[in-house]
Amino acid sequence: MTVPYVLAEGKDPDNLVVYYVAEDGAVEEIPCTYSEGYVTFSTDHFSVYAVMYEESHDVSAETVLLALIAAMIVMPAAVFLSRRRAAGRSV
């Protein structure tokens, strides 16, 4: 299926996605391509589809590592403070 789509200036066509919307509301991403003002995707039936532009949500290994380090710092501090408060109340 090919549908017209006006891609805003400066936007990356690789960020276009097509979603199939099932009757129960579930959504499934469908591979698509963009060329000369049209989005093309394959389907074997007519239904509800949504063509959307999504900024990249790629998470790098560096981002994951930083999040883990932050959690390793925050969690022990939270446990320490929680135990300290509990000890102060029982005295």
Tab-separated table of C-alpha atoms in Angstrom:
chain	number	residue	atom	x	y	z
A	1	MET	CA	0.000	0.000	0.000
A	2	THR	CA	1.294	3.474	-0.827
A	3	VAL	CA	-0.035	6.607	0.851
A	4	PRO	CA	0.982	10.253	0.454
A	5	TYR	CA	2.930	11.783	3.328
A	6	VAL	CA	4.382	15.291	3.581
A	7	LEU	CA	7.662	15.001	5.456
A	8	ALA	CA	8.485	18.235	7.280
A	9	GLU	CA	11.642	20.000	6.178
A	10	GLY	CA	14.729	18.760	7.994
A	11	LYS	CA	13.047	15.564	9.213
A	12	ASP	CA	14.672	12.173	8.655
A	13	PRO	CA	12.524	9.743	6.627
A	14	ASP	CA	14.130	6.875	8.553
A	15	ASN	CA	12.061	7.999	11.568
A	16	LEU	CA	8.763	7.297	9.801
A	17	VAL	CA	6.900	4.284	11.155
A	18	VAL	CA	3.646	2.599	10.242
A	19	TYR	CA	1.510	0.937	12.891
A	20	TYR	CA	-1.270	-1.570	12.311
A	21	VAL	CA	-4.049	-1.006	14.855
A	22	ALA	CA	-5.930	-4.233	15.640
A	23	GLU	CA	-9.614	-4.369	16.597
A	24	ASP	CA	-8.642	-4.926	20.248
A	25	GLY	CA	-6.476	-1.783	20.208
A	26	ALA	CA	-3.144	-3.600	20.046
A	27	VAL	CA	-0.585	-1.980	17.762
A	28	GLU	CA	2.088	-3.611	15.650
A	29	GLU	CA	4.879	-1.813	13.825
A	30	ILE	CA	4.934	-2.518	10.093
A	31	PRO	CA	8.132	-2.024	8.043
A	32	CYS	CA	7.838	0.873	5.609
A	33	THR	CA	9.799	2.941	3.122
A	34	TYR	CA	9.559	6.603	2.122
A	35	SER	CA	10.227	7.977	-1.334
A	36	GLU	CA	9.240	11.196	-3.106
A	37	GLY	CA	6.331	12.084	-0.824
A	38	TYR	CA	4.925	8.588	-0.339
A	39	VAL	CA	5.100	5.977	2.417
A	40	THR	CA	4.897	2.379	1.236
A	41	PHE	CA	4.209	-0.708	3.340
A	42	SER	CA	2.931	-4.234	2.759
A	43	THR	CA	-0.368	-5.563	4.050
A	44	ASP	CA	-2.680	-8.425	3.206
A	45	HIS	CA	-5.875	-6.656	4.294
A	46	PHE	CA	-7.433	-3.234	4.707
A	47	SER	CA	-7.679	-2.049	8.282
A	48	VAL	CA	-6.643	0.872	10.476
A	49	TYR	CA	-3.031	1.931	9.995
A	50	ALA	CA	-1.204	4.960	11.355
A	51	VAL	CA	1.757	6.650	9.688
A	52	MET	CA	3.758	8.452	12.346
A	53	TYR	CA	7.025	10.294	12.743
A	54	GLU	CA	9.000	9.321	15.829
A	55	GLU	CA	12.283	10.784	16.932
A	56	SER	CA	14.912	8.109	17.375
A	57	HIS	CA	14.675	6.307	20.707
A	58	ASP	CA	17.899	4.364	20.375
A	59	VAL	CA	19.556	3.819	23.719
A	60	SER	CA	23.320	3.553	23.580
A	61	ALA	CA	25.387	1.248	25.764
A	62	GLU	CA	26.873	4.353	27.384
A	63	THR	CA	23.414	5.552	28.454
A	64	VAL	CA	22.589	2.162	29.967
A	65	LEU	CA	25.924	2.090	31.801
A	66	LEU	CA	25.351	5.567	33.250
A	67	ALA	CA	21.868	4.571	34.416
A	68	LEU	CA	23.262	1.463	36.120
A	69	ILE	CA	25.983	3.473	37.851
A	70	ALA	CA	23.411	6.001	39.064
A	71	ALA	CA	21.214	3.189	40.397
A	72	MET	CA	24.206	1.623	42.167
A	73	ILE	CA	24.824	4.939	43.940
A	74	VAL	CA	21.219	5.843	44.751
A	75	MET	CA	19.973	2.439	45.952
A	76	PRO	CA	22.544	1.909	48.744
A	77	ALA	CA	22.035	5.501	49.894
A	78	ALA	CA	18.263	4.947	50.061
A	79	VAL	CA	18.716	1.707	52.027
A	80	PHE	CA	21.156	3.405	54.414
A	81	LEU	CA	18.793	6.319	55.070
A	82	SER	CA	15.826	3.997	55.501
A	83	ARG	CA	17.677	1.861	58.055
A	84	ARG	CA	18.950	4.944	59.850
A	85	ARG	CA	15.408	6.309	60.188
A	86	ALA	CA	14.112	2.936	61.377
A	87	ALA	CA	16.908	2.693	63.968
A	88	GLY	CA	16.174	6.223	65.192
A	89	ARG	CA	12.499	5.423	65.747
A	90	SER	CA	13.163	2.246	67.722
A	91	VAL	CA	15.480	3.938	70.229
